[in-house]
CSV table of C-alpha atoms and ligand atoms in Angstrom, one decimal:
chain,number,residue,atom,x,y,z
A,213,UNK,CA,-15.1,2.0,25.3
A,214,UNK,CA,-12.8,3.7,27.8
A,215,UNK,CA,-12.2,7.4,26.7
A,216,UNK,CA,-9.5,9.2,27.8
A,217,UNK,CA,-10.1,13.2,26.6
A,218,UNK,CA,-6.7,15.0,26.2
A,219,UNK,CA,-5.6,18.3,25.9
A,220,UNK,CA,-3.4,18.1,23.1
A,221,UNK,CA,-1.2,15.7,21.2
A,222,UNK,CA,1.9,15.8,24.0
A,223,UNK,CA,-0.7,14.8,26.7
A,224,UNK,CA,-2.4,12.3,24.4
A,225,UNK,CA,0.7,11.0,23.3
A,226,UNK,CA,2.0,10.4,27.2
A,227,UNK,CA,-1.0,8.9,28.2
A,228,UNK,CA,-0.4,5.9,25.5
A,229,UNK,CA,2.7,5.8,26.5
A,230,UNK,CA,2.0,5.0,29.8
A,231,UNK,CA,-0.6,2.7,29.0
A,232,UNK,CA,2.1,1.1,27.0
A,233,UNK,CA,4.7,1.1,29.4
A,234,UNK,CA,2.0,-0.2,32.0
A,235,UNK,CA,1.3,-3.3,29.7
A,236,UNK,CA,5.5,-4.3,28.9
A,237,UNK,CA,6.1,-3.8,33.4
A,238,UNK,CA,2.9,-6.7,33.4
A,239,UNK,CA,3.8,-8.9,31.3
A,240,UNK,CA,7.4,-8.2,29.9
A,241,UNK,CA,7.2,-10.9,27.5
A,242,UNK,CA,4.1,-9.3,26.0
A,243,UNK,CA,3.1,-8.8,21.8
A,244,UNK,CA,2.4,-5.5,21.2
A,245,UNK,CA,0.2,-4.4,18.1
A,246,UNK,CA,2.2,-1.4,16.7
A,247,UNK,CA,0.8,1.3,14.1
A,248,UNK,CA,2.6,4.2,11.7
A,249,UNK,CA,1.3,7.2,10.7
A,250,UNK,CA,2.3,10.6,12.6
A,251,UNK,CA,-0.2,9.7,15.2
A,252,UNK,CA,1.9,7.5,17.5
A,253,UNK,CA,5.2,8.9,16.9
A,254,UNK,CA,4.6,11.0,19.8
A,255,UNK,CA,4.2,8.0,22.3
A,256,UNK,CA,6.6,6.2,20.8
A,257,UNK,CA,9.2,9.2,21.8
A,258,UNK,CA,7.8,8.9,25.4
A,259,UNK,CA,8.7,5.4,25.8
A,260,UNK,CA,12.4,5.8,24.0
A,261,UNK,CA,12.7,8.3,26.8
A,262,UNK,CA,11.3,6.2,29.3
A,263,UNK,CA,13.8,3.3,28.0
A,264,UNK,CA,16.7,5.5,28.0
A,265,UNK,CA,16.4,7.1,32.0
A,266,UNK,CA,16.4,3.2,32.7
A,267,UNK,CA,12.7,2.4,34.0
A,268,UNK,CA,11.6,0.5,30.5
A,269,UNK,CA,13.1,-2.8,29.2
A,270,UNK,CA,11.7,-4.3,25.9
A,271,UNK,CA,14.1,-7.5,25.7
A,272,UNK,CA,11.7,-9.7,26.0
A,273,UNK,CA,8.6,-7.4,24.1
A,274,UNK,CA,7.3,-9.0,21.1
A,275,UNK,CA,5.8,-6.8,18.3
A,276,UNK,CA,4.0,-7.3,15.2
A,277,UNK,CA,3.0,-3.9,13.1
A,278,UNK,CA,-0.4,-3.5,11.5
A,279,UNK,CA,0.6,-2.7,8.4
A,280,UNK,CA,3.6,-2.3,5.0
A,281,UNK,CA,3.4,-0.5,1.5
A,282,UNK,CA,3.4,-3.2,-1.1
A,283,UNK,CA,6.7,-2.6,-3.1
A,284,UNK,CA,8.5,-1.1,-0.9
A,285,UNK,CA,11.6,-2.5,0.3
A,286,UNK,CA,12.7,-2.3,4.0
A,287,UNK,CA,15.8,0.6,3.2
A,288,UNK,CA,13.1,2.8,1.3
A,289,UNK,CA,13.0,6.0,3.9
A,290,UNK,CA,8.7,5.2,3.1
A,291,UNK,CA,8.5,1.9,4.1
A,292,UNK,CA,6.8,1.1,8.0
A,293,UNK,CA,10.0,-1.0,8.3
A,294,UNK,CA,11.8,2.5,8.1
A,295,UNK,CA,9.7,4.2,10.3
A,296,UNK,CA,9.8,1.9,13.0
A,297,UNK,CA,13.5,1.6,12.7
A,298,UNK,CA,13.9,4.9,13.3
A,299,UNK,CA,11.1,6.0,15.2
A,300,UNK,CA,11.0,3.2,17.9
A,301,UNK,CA,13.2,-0.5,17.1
A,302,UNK,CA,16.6,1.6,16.7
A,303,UNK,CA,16.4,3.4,19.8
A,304,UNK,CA,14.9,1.0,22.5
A,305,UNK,CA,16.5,-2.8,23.6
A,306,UNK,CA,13.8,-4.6,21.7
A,307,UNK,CA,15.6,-7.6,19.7
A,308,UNK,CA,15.2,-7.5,15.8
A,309,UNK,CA,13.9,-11.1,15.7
A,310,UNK,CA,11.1,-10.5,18.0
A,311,UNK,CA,9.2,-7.7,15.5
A,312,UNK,CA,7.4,-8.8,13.0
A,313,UNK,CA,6.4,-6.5,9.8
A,314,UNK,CA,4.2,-7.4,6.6
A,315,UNK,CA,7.1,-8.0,3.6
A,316,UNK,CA,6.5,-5.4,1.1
A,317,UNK,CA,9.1,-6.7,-1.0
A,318,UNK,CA,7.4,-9.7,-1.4
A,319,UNK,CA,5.9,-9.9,-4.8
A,320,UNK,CA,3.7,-13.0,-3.8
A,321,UNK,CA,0.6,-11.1,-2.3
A,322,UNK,CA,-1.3,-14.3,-1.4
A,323,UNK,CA,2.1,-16.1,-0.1
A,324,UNK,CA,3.1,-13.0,2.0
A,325,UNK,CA,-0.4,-12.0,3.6
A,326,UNK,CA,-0.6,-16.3,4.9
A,327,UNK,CA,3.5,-16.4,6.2
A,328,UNK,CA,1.9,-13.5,8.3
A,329,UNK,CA,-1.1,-14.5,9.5
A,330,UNK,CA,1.1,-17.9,10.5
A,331,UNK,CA,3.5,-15.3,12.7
A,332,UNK,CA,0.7,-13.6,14.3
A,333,UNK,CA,-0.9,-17.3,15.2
A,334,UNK,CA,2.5,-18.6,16.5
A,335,UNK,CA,2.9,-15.4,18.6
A,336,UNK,CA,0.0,-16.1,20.4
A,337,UNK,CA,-2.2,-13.2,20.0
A,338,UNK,CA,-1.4,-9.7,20.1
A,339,UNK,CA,-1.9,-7.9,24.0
A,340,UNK,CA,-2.0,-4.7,23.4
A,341,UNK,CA,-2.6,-3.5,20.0
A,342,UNK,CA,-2.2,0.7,19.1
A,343,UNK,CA,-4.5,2.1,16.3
A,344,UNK,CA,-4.3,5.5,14.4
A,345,UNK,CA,-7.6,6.5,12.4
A,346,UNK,CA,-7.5,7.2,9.0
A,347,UNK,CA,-9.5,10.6,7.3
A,348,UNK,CA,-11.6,7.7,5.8
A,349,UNK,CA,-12.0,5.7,9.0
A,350,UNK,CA,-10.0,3.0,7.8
A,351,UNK,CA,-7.7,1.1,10.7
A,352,UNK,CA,-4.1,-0.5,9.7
A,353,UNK,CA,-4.9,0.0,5.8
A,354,UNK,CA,-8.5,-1.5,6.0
A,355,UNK,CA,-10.1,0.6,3.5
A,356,UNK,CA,-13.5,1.5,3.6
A,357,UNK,CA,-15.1,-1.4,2.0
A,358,UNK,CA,-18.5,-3.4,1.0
A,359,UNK,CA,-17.5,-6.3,4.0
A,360,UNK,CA,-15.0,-6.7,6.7
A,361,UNK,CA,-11.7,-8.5,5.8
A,362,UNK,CA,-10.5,-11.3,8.3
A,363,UNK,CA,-7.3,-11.4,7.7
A,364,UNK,CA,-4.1,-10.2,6.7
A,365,UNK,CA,-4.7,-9.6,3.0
A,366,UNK,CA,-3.2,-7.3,0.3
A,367,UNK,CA,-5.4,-3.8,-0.3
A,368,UNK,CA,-5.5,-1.1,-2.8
A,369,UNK,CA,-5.3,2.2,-1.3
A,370,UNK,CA,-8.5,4.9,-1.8
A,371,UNK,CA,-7.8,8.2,-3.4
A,372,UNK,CA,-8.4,9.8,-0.4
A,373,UNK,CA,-5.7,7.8,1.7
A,374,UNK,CA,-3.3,7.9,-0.8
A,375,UNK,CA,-4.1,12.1,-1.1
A,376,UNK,CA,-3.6,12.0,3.1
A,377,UNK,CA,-0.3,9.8,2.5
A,378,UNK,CA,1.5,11.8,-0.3
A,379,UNK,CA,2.8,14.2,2.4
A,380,UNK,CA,5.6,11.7,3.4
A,381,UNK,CA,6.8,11.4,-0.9
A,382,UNK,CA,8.4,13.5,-2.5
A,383,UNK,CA,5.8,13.1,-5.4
A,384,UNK,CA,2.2,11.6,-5.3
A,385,UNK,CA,3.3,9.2,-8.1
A,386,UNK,CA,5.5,7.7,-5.7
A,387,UNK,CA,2.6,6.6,-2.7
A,388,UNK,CA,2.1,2.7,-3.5
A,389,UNK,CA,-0.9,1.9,-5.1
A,390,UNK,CA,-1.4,-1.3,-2.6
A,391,UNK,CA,-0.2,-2.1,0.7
A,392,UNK,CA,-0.3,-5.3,3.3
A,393,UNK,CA,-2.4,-5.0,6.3
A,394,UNK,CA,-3.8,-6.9,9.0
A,395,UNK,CA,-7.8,-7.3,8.5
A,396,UNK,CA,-10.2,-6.4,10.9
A,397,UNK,CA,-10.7,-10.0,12.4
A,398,UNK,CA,-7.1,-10.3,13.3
A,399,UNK,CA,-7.1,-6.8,15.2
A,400,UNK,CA,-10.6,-7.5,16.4
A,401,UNK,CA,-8.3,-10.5,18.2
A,402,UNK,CA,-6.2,-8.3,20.2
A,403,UNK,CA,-6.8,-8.2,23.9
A,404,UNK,CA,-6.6,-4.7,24.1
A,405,UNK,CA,-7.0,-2.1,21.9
A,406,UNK,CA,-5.4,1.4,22.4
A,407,UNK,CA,-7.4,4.2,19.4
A,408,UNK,CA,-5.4,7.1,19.3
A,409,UNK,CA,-6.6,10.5,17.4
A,410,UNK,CA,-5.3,13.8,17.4
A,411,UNK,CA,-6.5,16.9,15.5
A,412,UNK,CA,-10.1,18.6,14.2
A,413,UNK,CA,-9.2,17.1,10.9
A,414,UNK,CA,-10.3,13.8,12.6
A,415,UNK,CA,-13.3,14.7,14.5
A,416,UNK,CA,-16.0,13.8,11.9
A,417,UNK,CA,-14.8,10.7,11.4
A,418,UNK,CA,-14.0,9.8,15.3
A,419,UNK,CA,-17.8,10.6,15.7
A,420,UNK,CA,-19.1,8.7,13.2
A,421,UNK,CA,-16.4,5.6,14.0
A,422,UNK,CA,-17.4,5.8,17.6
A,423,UNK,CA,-21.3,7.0,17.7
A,424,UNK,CA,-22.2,6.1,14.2
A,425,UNK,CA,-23.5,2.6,13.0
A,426,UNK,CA,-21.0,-0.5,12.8
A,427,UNK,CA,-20.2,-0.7,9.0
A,428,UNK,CA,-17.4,-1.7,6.8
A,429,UNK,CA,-18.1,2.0,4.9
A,430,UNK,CA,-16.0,3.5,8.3
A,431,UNK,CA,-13.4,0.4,9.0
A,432,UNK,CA,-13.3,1.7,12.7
A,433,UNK,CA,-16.8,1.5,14.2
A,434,UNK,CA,-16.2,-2.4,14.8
A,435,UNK,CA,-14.5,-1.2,17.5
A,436,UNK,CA,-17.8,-0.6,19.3
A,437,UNK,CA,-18.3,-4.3,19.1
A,438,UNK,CA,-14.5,-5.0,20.8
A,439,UNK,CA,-15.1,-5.4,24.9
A,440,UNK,CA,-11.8,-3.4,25.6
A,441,UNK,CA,-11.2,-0.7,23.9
A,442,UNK,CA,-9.6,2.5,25.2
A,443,UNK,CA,-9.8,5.7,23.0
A,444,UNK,CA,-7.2,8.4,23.5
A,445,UNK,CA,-8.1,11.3,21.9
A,446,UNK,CA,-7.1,15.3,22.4
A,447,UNK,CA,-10.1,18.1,22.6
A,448,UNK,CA,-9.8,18.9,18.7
A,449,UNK,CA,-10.9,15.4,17.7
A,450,UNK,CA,-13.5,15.2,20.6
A,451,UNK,CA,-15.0,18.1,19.4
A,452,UNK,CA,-18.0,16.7,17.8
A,453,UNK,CA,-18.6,15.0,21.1
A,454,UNK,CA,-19.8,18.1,22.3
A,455,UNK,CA,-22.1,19.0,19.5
B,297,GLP,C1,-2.0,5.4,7.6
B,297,GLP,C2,-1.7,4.1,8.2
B,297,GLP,C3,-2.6,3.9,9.4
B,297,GLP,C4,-2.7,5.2,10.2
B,297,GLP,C5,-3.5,6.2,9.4
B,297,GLP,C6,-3.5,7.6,10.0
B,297,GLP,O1,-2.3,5.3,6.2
B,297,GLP,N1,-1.8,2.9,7.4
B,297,GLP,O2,-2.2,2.8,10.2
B,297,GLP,O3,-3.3,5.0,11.4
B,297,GLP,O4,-3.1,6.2,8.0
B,297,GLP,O5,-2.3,8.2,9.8
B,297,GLP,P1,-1.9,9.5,10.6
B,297,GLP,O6,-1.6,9.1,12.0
B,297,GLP,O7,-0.6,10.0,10.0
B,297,GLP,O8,-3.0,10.5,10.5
């Protein structure tokens, strides 16, 4: 595992977005991995800016999102459809057809988790794929768990992630109870894999994901067993490095 240490969120937020940008100038046709949460909104900023003074073109970028709430629909303001409309999708020349996001108004769980494990298989594989850490150490909304999930399947949220999430809601009532993600086999697929974590709220965990043994109980330490993974992380979650 690569590790870039940061000095804060801006400069950890710039460096994916470089890495990103890096990746679409390779292979311009590529499938990014893309991930919610406030984590990346920061990088995600960097690259509308870097589309908009001209030097980044994502016609031909292909993207496929880790994860959607389960009974949300796509014009709820909470849904990751929402949040990548706004945060990246609306502001950049990416086409509509080419990004791909688990159906949360699909009431099907079983239908709706295969349709999406048949677009990530007829996209070829992801390239690059951008992951946020849960407080828990779950990845995309792999909860801690007594195994690894393989594929995309339908989860229900922990207390403790649906306690992180009720910041976004207006009421805790209103966090879904179950949400659509990719499983650790499919993001354990990805070429490349681009951890991003920000904050001393996050530095137990990032210790334990990172340094700790590899166990479904933190989601995040198969990482250790993916050959190219590249951590992004500022000083406050690297603090436990240190120690
Ligand atoms: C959310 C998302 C994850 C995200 C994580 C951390 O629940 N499903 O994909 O990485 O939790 O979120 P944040 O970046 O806001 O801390």
């Amino acid at each position: 595992m690569k590790i870039y240490r940061t000095s804060d969120y801006r400069e950890m937020s710039r460096t994916a977005a470089m890495i990103l940008a890096a990746q679409i100038r390779l292979k311009p046709d590529c499938v990014l991995g893309l991930a919610t949460g406030s984590t990346p909104v920061g990088a995600y900023e960097e690259l509308v800016r870097m589309h908009r003074d001209g030097h980044l073109d994502f016609s031909l970028v292909k993207s496929a999102n880790l994860d959607e709430y389960r009974g949300l629909t796509r014009d709820n303001d909470q849904s990751y459809y929402y949040f990548m409309q706004q945060n990246l999708f609306g502001q950049v020349n990416i086409r509509p057809e080419n990004t791909f996001i688990p159906d949360g108004s699909q009431p099907d769980a079983e239908a709706e988790c295969v349709r999406y494990e048949k677009i990530l298989a007829g996209l070829g594989g992801v390239d690059l794929q951008i992951l946020g850490l849960g407080h828990n150490g779950h990845i995309g909304f792999n909860e801690p768990a007594d195994s690894f999930a393989r594929t995309t399947h339908c989860v229900d949220l922990t207390r403790s992630t649906i306690e992180a999430n009720k910041r976004f809601f207006e009421k805790e009532e209103d966090v879904p109870r179950q949400a659509y993600t990719m499983g650790i086999g499919t993001i354990m697929r990805a070429r490349k894999i681009l951890l991003l974590v920000s904050g001393g709220s996050k530095a137990e965990i990032l210790k334990e994901a990172v340094c700790g043994p590899v166990t479904p109980q933190v989601p995040a330490s198969i990482l250790q067993f993916h050959p190219d993974v590249t951590l992004i992380a500022d000083e406050a979650a690297l603090a436990r490095f240190d120690a």
